[in-house]
């Protein structure tokens, strides 16, 4: 093992006083670098000092390289704003519009669209769709990578919901787990093939993440995540579900990739910010090139998180179907908070980020939920090029969480839910139906984007909370 290098050794090489020295010394403590001889370590540091730009996409040395570069040369200027299309502009707050316009000034941006449920987020607004050239933006994907909707349709009549409220309530309580950090108790966990994926071994950041992922698979997060029983109403005879027109019992879930996705998002956003210095208003839109090692690593980790989110929903629906003693006659699932490689009408391959937006390619099925007291809709995408084949992912927030907590009351929300016949387990004021836009208004703003095949009306809802 090499003798430990000290700060004075790096100063002798020519390292400037400051952050770069500490970062370099910390990096040399990593197992594979500690094995190098002191001579090899010094040679590596000399190369880094001589050409820091060449190390900006190196997973070991990107942070140190960024610290070695003078600040002015590390900044990337925004360009003239490219045009984009907005659906339901009259219902979108100015903060979301400003964020979208900033995203359209990135040098890597090719095209964009803003969905009618859009509202302010971090980096790209929620409801924003952004196509980029060979670049992926972790915060344009979002923190909850691969968050999705999943619907199971059961050949049971709607009256089942009113006749067996307490039984269905207990089924939800026994077969779902909610909340930050919450997992399944030992003895109640189900195996999942996604936990055997090579990425957990091959990607350094993920090497200690598998155990927590195994604890949380099949669970749901907090916030606006839910699992609910409700009425599926199929209204279009020509549908890809193979289900006749009529009403059925359904299970709808909304959740994502839990702590796994959040960790990936935060780690690679920090890395992107180190190598892609943008003006203050655009700093959350820092990107990783897909021709870099870091970009390829994030892409693989993002896809793993998306598959993990799907595995969570699969287990939720499997548990509930078993408790019901029924097999679903149809399923629909779609995700958002993700990036896809797609081609534009002119044939160019781009990376399409959908942050809180539903894929709506021609013939693609999806679910666009409303709120607890308003229906969601089963839709078929029309593949409109101007929307980058996208649609809204829900009704969208009308009130911020802070405003909802300040203005709404527990008694008022409970009264509102009772008037609509909703049985709520958990939940909070920030997720009250009144905190959301009118889903019918949102749907009217995107008739060009999707066809409606049916609806889902919630009746028994489970969310995080007591």
Coordinates of C-alpha atoms in Angstrom, one line a residue:
X1 CA 0.0 0.0 0.0
X2 CA 1.3 3.4 -0.9
X3 CA 2.5 5.9 1.8
X4 CA -0.3 8.5 2.3
X5 CA 0.2 11.7 0.4
X6 CA -0.3 14.9 2.2
X7 CA -1.5 18.4 1.3
X8 CA 2.1 19.7 1.0
X9 CA 2.9 16.9 -1.5
X10 CA 0.1 18.3 -3.7
X11 CA 1.1 21.9 -3.2
X12 CA 4.6 20.9 -4.3
X13 CA 3.1 19.5 -7.5
X14 CA 1.4 22.9 -8.1
X15 CA -2.1 22.3 -6.7
X16 CA -3.6 25.7 -5.7
X17 CA -4.6 26.3 -2.1
X18 CA -8.3 25.4 -1.6
X19 CA -10.9 22.8 -2.2
X20 CA -9.1 20.9 -4.9
X21 CA -6.5 19.6 -2.4
X22 CA -9.0 18.2 0.0
X23 CA -11.0 16.6 -2.7
X24 CA -7.9 14.9 -4.3
X25 CA -6.7 13.6 -0.9
X26 CA -10.2 12.2 -0.1
X27 CA -10.4 10.5 -3.5
X28 CA -7.0 8.8 -3.0
X29 CA -8.5 7.0 0.0
X30 CA -10.8 5.0 -2.3
X31 CA -9.9 1.3 -2.3
X32 CA -8.8 1.0 -5.9
X33 CA -6.7 4.1 -5.8
X34 CA -5.0 3.3 -2.5
X35 CA -3.5 0.3 -4.2
X36 CA -1.4 2.5 -6.5
X37 CA 2.2 3.3 -5.5
X38 CA 3.0 6.8 -4.4
X39 CA 4.8 7.3 -7.7
X40 CA 1.7 6.3 -9.7
X41 CA -0.5 8.5 -7.5
X42 CA 1.7 11.5 -8.1
X43 CA 1.8 10.8 -11.8
X44 CA -2.0 10.6 -12.0
X45 CA -2.3 13.9 -10.0
X46 CA 0.2 15.6 -12.4
X47 CA -2.0 14.6 -15.4
X48 CA -5.1 15.9 -13.6
X49 CA -3.4 19.2 -12.8
X50 CA -2.1 19.6 -16.3
X51 CA -5.4 18.8 -18.1
X52 CA -8.3 19.1 -15.7
X53 CA -10.9 19.5 -18.5
X54 CA -10.0 15.9 -19.7
X55 CA -11.1 14.6 -16.2
X56 CA -14.5 16.4 -16.0
X57 CA -16.4 13.2 -17.0
X58 CA -14.2 10.8 -15.1
X59 CA -16.2 9.3 -12.2
X60 CA -13.2 9.3 -9.9
X61 CA -11.9 12.8 -10.6
X62 CA -14.7 15.0 -11.9
X63 CA -15.2 16.9 -8.7
X64 CA -11.5 17.6 -8.2
X65 CA -11.1 18.6 -11.9
X66 CA -14.0 21.0 -11.6
X67 CA -12.4 22.6 -8.5
X68 CA -9.2 23.1 -10.5
X69 CA -10.8 25.0 -13.3
X70 CA -11.1 28.8 -12.9
X71 CA -14.7 29.8 -12.4
X72 CA -15.2 31.9 -15.6
X73 CA -14.2 29.1 -17.9
X74 CA -16.6 26.6 -16.2
X75 CA -19.8 28.6 -16.9
X76 CA -22.0 27.7 -19.8
X77 CA -24.0 30.6 -21.3
X78 CA -27.7 30.3 -22.1
X79 CA -28.7 30.9 -25.7
X80 CA -31.7 32.5 -27.4
X81 CA -35.0 30.8 -26.3
X82 CA -36.2 28.2 -28.7
X83 CA -40.0 28.0 -29.4
X84 CA -42.2 25.5 -27.6
X85 CA -45.9 24.7 -27.4
X86 CA -48.2 25.2 -24.4
X87 CA -51.5 23.4 -23.9
X88 CA -54.0 25.0 -21.5
X89 CA -51.8 28.1 -21.1
X90 CA -54.6 30.0 -19.3
X91 CA -54.4 27.5 -16.4
X92 CA -50.6 27.5 -15.9
X93 CA -48.9 29.7 -13.3
X94 CA -46.2 32.1 -14.3
X95 CA -43.5 30.4 -12.3
X96 CA -43.9 27.2 -14.4
X97 CA -43.8 29.2 -17.6
X98 CA -40.6 31.0 -16.5
X99 CA -39.0 27.6 -15.7
X100 CA -39.9 26.2 -19.1
X101 CA -38.6 29.3 -20.9
X102 CA -35.3 28.9 -19.0
X103 CA -35.1 25.3 -20.1
X104 CA -35.7 26.3 -23.7
X105 CA -32.5 28.4 -23.5
X106 CA -30.1 25.5 -22.8
X107 CA -27.6 25.0 -25.6
X108 CA -28.5 21.3 -25.7
X109 CA -32.3 21.9 -26.0
X110 CA -34.0 20.9 -29.3
X111 CA -37.7 21.1 -28.6
X112 CA -40.2 21.4 -25.7
X113 CA -43.8 21.4 -24.7
X114 CA -45.8 22.4 -21.6
X115 CA -48.7 20.3 -20.4
X116 CA -52.0 21.8 -19.0
X117 CA -51.4 20.5 -15.5
X118 CA -48.0 22.2 -15.3
X119 CA -46.8 23.9 -12.1
X120 CA -43.6 25.1 -10.5
X121 CA -41.0 22.4 -9.7
X122 CA -37.2 22.2 -9.4
X123 CA -35.4 22.8 -12.7
X124 CA -37.9 21.7 -15.3
X125 CA -41.5 22.5 -14.2
X126 CA -43.7 19.6 -13.4
X127 CA -45.7 19.1 -16.6
X128 CA -42.7 20.0 -18.7
X129 CA -41.5 18.0 -21.7
X130 CA -38.0 18.7 -23.0
X131 CA -36.1 17.1 -25.9
X132 CA -32.3 17.5 -25.8
X133 CA -29.4 16.6 -28.0
X134 CA -27.3 13.7 -26.6
X135 CA -27.7 15.0 -23.0
X136 CA -29.7 13.8 -20.0
X137 CA -30.7 16.2 -17.2
X138 CA -31.3 14.5 -13.9
X139 CA -33.6 17.2 -12.5
X140 CA -35.6 17.2 -15.8
X141 CA -36.2 13.5 -15.1
X142 CA -37.1 14.3 -11.5
X143 CA -36.3 13.0 -8.0
X144 CA -38.8 10.2 -8.0
X145 CA -37.5 8.5 -11.1
X146 CA -40.0 6.3 -12.9
X147 CA -43.0 7.4 -10.8
X148 CA -46.0 5.8 -12.5
X149 CA -49.7 5.0 -12.5
X150 CA -50.9 1.4 -12.6
X151 CA -54.5 0.2 -12.9
X152 CA -56.0 -3.3 -12.5
X153 CA -59.5 -4.0 -13.6
X154 CA -61.5 -6.8 -11.9
X155 CA -64.7 -8.4 -13.2
X156 CA -66.5 -7.4 -10.0
X157 CA -69.6 -5.1 -9.9
X158 CA -69.4 -1.5 -8.5
X159 CA -71.8 -2.5 -5.6
X160 CA -68.9 -4.6 -4.2
X161 CA -67.4 -1.2 -3.1
X162 CA -70.4 -0.2 -1.0
X163 CA -71.2 -3.6 0.3
X164 CA -67.7 -4.4 1.6
X165 CA -66.2 -1.1 2.6
X166 CA -64.7 -2.3 5.9
X167 CA -63.3 -5.5 4.2
X168 CA -61.7 -3.4 1.4
X169 CA -60.4 -0.9 3.9
X170 CA -58.7 -3.7 5.8
X171 CA -57.3 -5.2 2.6
X172 CA -55.6 -1.9 1.9
X173 CA -54.2 -1.5 5.4
X174 CA -52.9 -5.1 5.4
X175 CA -51.4 -5.2 1.9
X176 CA -49.8 -1.7 1.5
X177 CA -47.0 0.2 3.2
X178 CA -46.6 4.0 2.9
X179 CA -44.1 6.6 4.0
X180 CA -40.6 7.9 3.7
X181 CA -38.1 5.1 4.6
X182 CA -40.9 2.6 5.2
X183 CA -40.5 -0.9 4.1
X184 CA -42.0 -4.4 4.5
X185 CA -41.4 -6.2 7.7
X186 CA -39.2 -9.3 7.5
X187 CA -41.3 -12.3 6.7
X188 CA -43.7 -10.3 4.6
X189 CA -41.3 -9.3 1.8
X190 CA -41.7 -10.7 -1.7
X191 CA -38.9 -11.6 -4.0
X192 CA -38.3 -9.5 -7.2
X193 CA -36.1 -10.2 -10.2
X194 CA -35.1 -6.5 -10.3
X195 CA -33.1 -6.9 -7.1
X196 CA -30.8 -9.3 -9.0
X197 CA -29.8 -6.8 -11.6
X198 CA -26.1 -6.4 -12.4
X199 CA -26.3 -2.6 -12.0
X200 CA -26.3 -3.1 -8.2
X201 CA -22.8 -4.6 -8.6
X202 CA -21.4 -2.7 -11.6
X203 CA -22.3 0.9 -10.7
X204 CA -20.2 2.1 -7.8
X205 CA -22.9 4.4 -6.4
X206 CA -25.4 1.5 -6.2
X207 CA -23.2 -1.0 -4.5
X208 CA -24.6 -0.4 -1.1
X209 CA -28.2 0.4 -2.2
X210 CA -29.6 -3.1 -2.8
X211 CA -30.5 -3.9 0.8
X212 CA -32.7 -0.8 1.3
X213 CA -34.2 -1.4 -2.1
X214 CA -35.1 -5.0 -1.1
X215 CA -36.7 -3.6 2.1
X216 CA -38.9 -1.1 0.2
X217 CA -39.9 -3.0 -2.9
X218 CA -43.7 -3.3 -3.0
X219 CA -44.2 -0.1 -1.0
X220 CA -45.3 3.4 -1.7
X221 CA -43.9 6.8 -0.8
X222 CA -45.5 9.9 0.9
X223 CA -46.9 13.1 -0.7
X224 CA -49.3 12.5 -3.5
X225 CA -48.8 8.7 -3.7
X226 CA -51.8 6.5 -3.2
X227 CA -53.4 3.1 -3.6
X228 CA -57.2 3.1 -4.0
X229 CA -60.2 1.0 -4.9
X230 CA -62.7 2.6 -7.2
X231 CA -65.1 2.2 -10.1
X232 CA -63.7 1.7 -13.6
X233 CA -66.2 2.8 -16.3
X234 CA -65.3 1.6 -19.8
X235 CA -67.1 3.9 -22.3
X236 CA -65.3 3.1 -25.5
X237 CA -66.2 -0.2 -27.1
X238 CA -63.1 -0.2 -29.3
X239 CA -60.4 -0.4 -26.7
X240 CA -57.1 -2.2 -26.4
X241 CA -58.0 -3.5 -22.9
X242 CA -60.3 -6.2 -24.3
X243 CA -62.9 -5.2 -21.8
X244 CA -66.6 -4.6 -22.8
X245 CA -68.3 -1.3 -22.1
X246 CA -69.5 -1.3 -18.5
X247 CA -68.5 -0.7 -14.9
X248 CA -66.0 -2.7 -12.9
X249 CA -64.1 -2.7 -9.7
X250 CA -60.6 -1.3 -10.1
X251 CA -57.3 -0.7 -8.2
X252 CA -55.3 2.3 -9.0
X253 CA -51.8 3.0 -7.6
X254 CA -49.4 6.0 -7.9
X255 CA -45.9 5.7 -6.6
X256 CA -42.3 5.6 -7.8
X257 CA -38.8 4.3 -7.1
X258 CA -38.7 5.1 -3.4
X259 CA -35.3 5.8 -1.8
X260 CA -33.4 4.2 -4.6
X261 CA -34.6 6.7 -7.2
X262 CA -34.2 9.7 -4.9
X263 CA -30.6 8.7 -4.1
X264 CA -29.7 8.3 -7.8
X265 CA -31.3 11.7 -8.6
X266 CA -29.4 13.6 -5.9
X267 CA -26.0 11.9 -6.6
X268 CA -26.0 12.5 -10.4
X269 CA -27.5 16.0 -10.1
X270 CA -24.5 17.0 -7.9
X271 CA -22.1 15.4 -10.4
X272 CA -23.9 17.2 -13.3
X273 CA -23.7 20.6 -11.5
X274 CA -19.9 20.1 -11.0
X275 CA -19.2 19.5 -14.6
X276 CA -21.9 21.7 -16.1
X277 CA -21.9 25.2 -14.6
X278 CA -24.9 27.2 -15.6
X279 CA -26.3 30.6 -14.5
X280 CA -28.1 30.6 -11.2
X281 CA -31.6 30.5 -12.7
X282 CA -30.7 27.4 -14.7
X283 CA -28.4 25.5 -12.3
X284 CA -30.9 22.7 -11.6
X285 CA -30.9 22.0 -15.3
X286 CA -27.3 20.8 -15.4
X287 CA -26.8 17.9 -17.8
X288 CA -24.6 14.9 -18.4
X289 CA -23.6 14.1 -21.9
X290 CA -24.5 10.6 -23.0
X291 CA -21.1 10.3 -24.7
X292 CA -19.5 10.4 -21.2
X293 CA -19.0 7.7 -18.6
X294 CA -21.0 9.6 -16.0
X295 CA -23.9 10.1 -18.5
X296 CA -24.0 6.4 -19.4
X297 CA -23.9 5.5 -15.8
X298 CA -26.8 7.7 -14.9
X299 CA -28.8 6.4 -17.9
X300 CA -28.3 2.8 -16.6
X301 CA -29.2 3.8 -13.0
X302 CA -32.3 5.7 -14.2
X303 CA -33.5 2.7 -16.2
X304 CA -32.9 0.4 -13.1
X305 CA -35.0 2.8 -11.0
X306 CA -37.8 2.8 -13.5
X307 CA -37.9 -1.0 -13.5
X308 CA -37.8 -1.0 -9.7
X309 CA -40.8 1.4 -9.6
X310 CA -42.7 -1.0 -11.9
X311 CA -41.8 -3.9 -9.7
X312 CA -43.2 -2.0 -6.7
X313 CA -46.5 -1.6 -8.4
X314 CA -46.5 -5.2 -9.6
X315 CA -46.2 -6.4 -6.0
X316 CA -48.9 -4.0 -4.7
X317 CA -51.4 -5.2 -7.3
X318 CA -50.4 -8.8 -6.8
X319 CA -51.0 -8.6 -3.0
X320 CA -54.4 -6.9 -3.5
X321 CA -55.5 -9.3 -6.2
X322 CA -54.6 -12.3 -3.9
X323 CA -56.5 -10.7 -1.0
X324 CA -59.5 -10.2 -3.3
X325 CA -59.3 -13.7 -4.5
X326 CA -59.5 -12.4 -8.1
X327 CA -57.4 -12.1 -11.2
X328 CA -57.5 -8.8 -13.1
X329 CA -59.1 -8.9 -16.5
X330 CA -57.0 -6.0 -17.7
X331 CA -54.1 -3.8 -16.7
X332 CA -52.8 -0.4 -17.7
X333 CA -49.5 1.1 -16.6
X334 CA -47.6 4.2 -17.6
X335 CA -44.7 6.2 -16.1
X336 CA -43.5 9.7 -16.0
X337 CA -40.4 11.3 -14.4
X338 CA -38.2 9.6 -17.0
X339 CA -36.2 10.1 -20.1
X340 CA -36.5 8.2 -23.4
X341 CA -34.5 8.0 -26.6
X342 CA -37.0 9.0 -29.3
X343 CA -37.0 10.4 -32.9
X344 CA -38.6 13.6 -33.9
X345 CA -40.6 14.0 -37.1
X346 CA -37.5 15.0 -39.0
X347 CA -35.7 11.8 -38.0
X348 CA -33.3 13.3 -35.4
X349 CA -32.8 11.1 -32.3
X350 CA -33.3 13.1 -29.1
X351 CA -33.6 12.5 -25.4
X352 CA -37.2 13.3 -24.3
X353 CA -37.6 14.2 -20.6
X354 CA -41.1 13.9 -19.3
X355 CA -41.2 15.4 -15.8
X356 CA -44.8 14.8 -14.6
X357 CA -46.0 14.1 -18.2
X358 CA -47.6 11.0 -19.6
X359 CA -46.2 9.3 -22.7
X360 CA -48.9 9.7 -25.4
X361 CA -47.5 8.2 -28.5
X362 CA -50.0 6.9 -31.1
X363 CA -51.9 4.0 -29.6
X364 CA -50.1 4.2 -26.2
X365 CA -52.4 3.6 -23.2
X366 CA -52.2 5.6 -20.0
X367 CA -54.0 6.8 -16.9
X368 CA -54.5 10.5 -16.1
X369 CA -55.8 10.7 -12.5
X370 CA -58.0 13.6 -11.2
X371 CA -58.2 14.0 -7.4
X372 CA -59.9 12.0 -4.6
X373 CA -63.3 13.5 -5.5
X374 CA -62.8 13.7 -9.2
X375 CA -62.4 10.9 -11.8
X376 CA -59.3 10.0 -13.6
X377 CA -59.2 8.9 -17.2
X378 CA -58.0 5.9 -19.2
X379 CA -56.5 7.3 -22.4
X380 CA -55.0 6.4 -25.7
X381 CA -52.3 8.6 -27.1
X382 CA -52.6 10.3 -30.5
X383 CA -48.9 10.9 -31.0
X384 CA -49.1 14.6 -31.6
X385 CA -45.6 15.8 -32.7
X386 CA -46.1 19.3 -31.2
X387 CA -46.5 17.8 -27.7
X388 CA -43.6 15.5 -28.2
X389 CA -46.2 12.7 -27.9
X390 CA -47.0 13.6 -24.4
X391 CA -50.0 14.5 -22.2
X392 CA -50.6 15.7 -18.6
X393 CA -49.9 13.3 -15.8
X394 CA -52.8 14.4 -13.7
X395 CA -54.9 17.5 -12.7
X396 CA -51.9 19.4 -11.4
X397 CA -51.6 21.5 -8.3
X398 CA -53.8 24.6 -7.8
X399 CA -52.3 25.3 -4.4
X400 CA -48.8 24.8 -3.1
X401 CA -48.5 22.4 -0.2
X402 CA -47.7 25.3 2.1
X403 CA -50.8 27.3 1.0
X404 CA -53.1 24.2 1.3
X405 CA -52.0 23.6 4.9
X406 CA -52.5 27.3 5.7
X407 CA -55.9 27.7 4.1
X408 CA -57.7 24.4 4.4
X409 CA -59.1 22.8 7.6
X410 CA -59.2 19.1 8.6
X411 CA -63.0 19.4 9.2
X412 CA -63.6 21.1 5.9
X413 CA -61.7 18.5 3.9
X414 CA -63.4 15.6 5.8
X415 CA -66.8 17.1 5.1
X416 CA -65.9 17.5 1.4
X417 CA -64.8 13.9 1.2
X418 CA -68.0 12.7 2.9
X419 CA -70.2 14.6 0.5
X420 CA -68.5 12.7 -2.4
X421 CA -68.6 9.3 -0.7
X422 CA -64.9 8.9 -0.2
X423 CA -63.3 6.7 2.5
X424 CA -59.8 8.1 3.1
X425 CA -57.1 6.3 5.1
X426 CA -54.2 8.6 5.9
X427 CA -53.7 11.7 3.7
X428 CA -53.0 15.3 4.7
X429 CA -54.3 18.8 4.0
X430 CA -51.6 19.3 1.4
X431 CA -53.3 16.5 -0.7
X432 CA -56.9 17.6 -0.3
X433 CA -58.9 17.6 -3.5
X434 CA -59.3 21.4 -3.3
X435 CA -55.5 21.7 -3.7
X436 CA -55.8 20.4 -7.3
X437 CA -57.0 21.9 -10.6
X438 CA -60.3 20.8 -12.2
X439 CA -59.4 17.6 -14.1
X440 CA -62.2 18.2 -16.6
X441 CA -60.7 21.6 -17.5
X442 CA -57.3 19.9 -17.9
X443 CA -58.7 17.2 -20.1
X444 CA -60.5 19.8 -22.3
X445 CA -57.1 21.4 -22.9
X446 CA -55.6 18.2 -24.3
X447 CA -58.2 16.7 -26.5
X448 CA -55.6 16.9 -29.3
X449 CA -53.3 14.7 -27.4
X450 CA -55.4 11.7 -26.2
X451 CA -58.7 9.8 -26.7
X452 CA -60.6 8.8 -23.6
X453 CA -61.5 5.1 -23.3
X454 CA -63.0 5.2 -19.8
X455 CA -62.7 6.6 -16.3
X456 CA -61.7 5.6 -12.8
X457 CA -63.6 7.1 -9.8
X458 CA -61.9 6.7 -6.4
X459 CA -64.0 5.4 -3.5
X460 CA -61.6 4.0 -0.9
X461 CA -58.2 5.8 -0.8
X462 CA -55.0 4.9 1.1
X463 CA -52.2 7.4 1.5
X464 CA -49.3 8.1 3.9
X465 CA -50.4 9.2 7.3
X466 CA -52.3 8.0 10.3

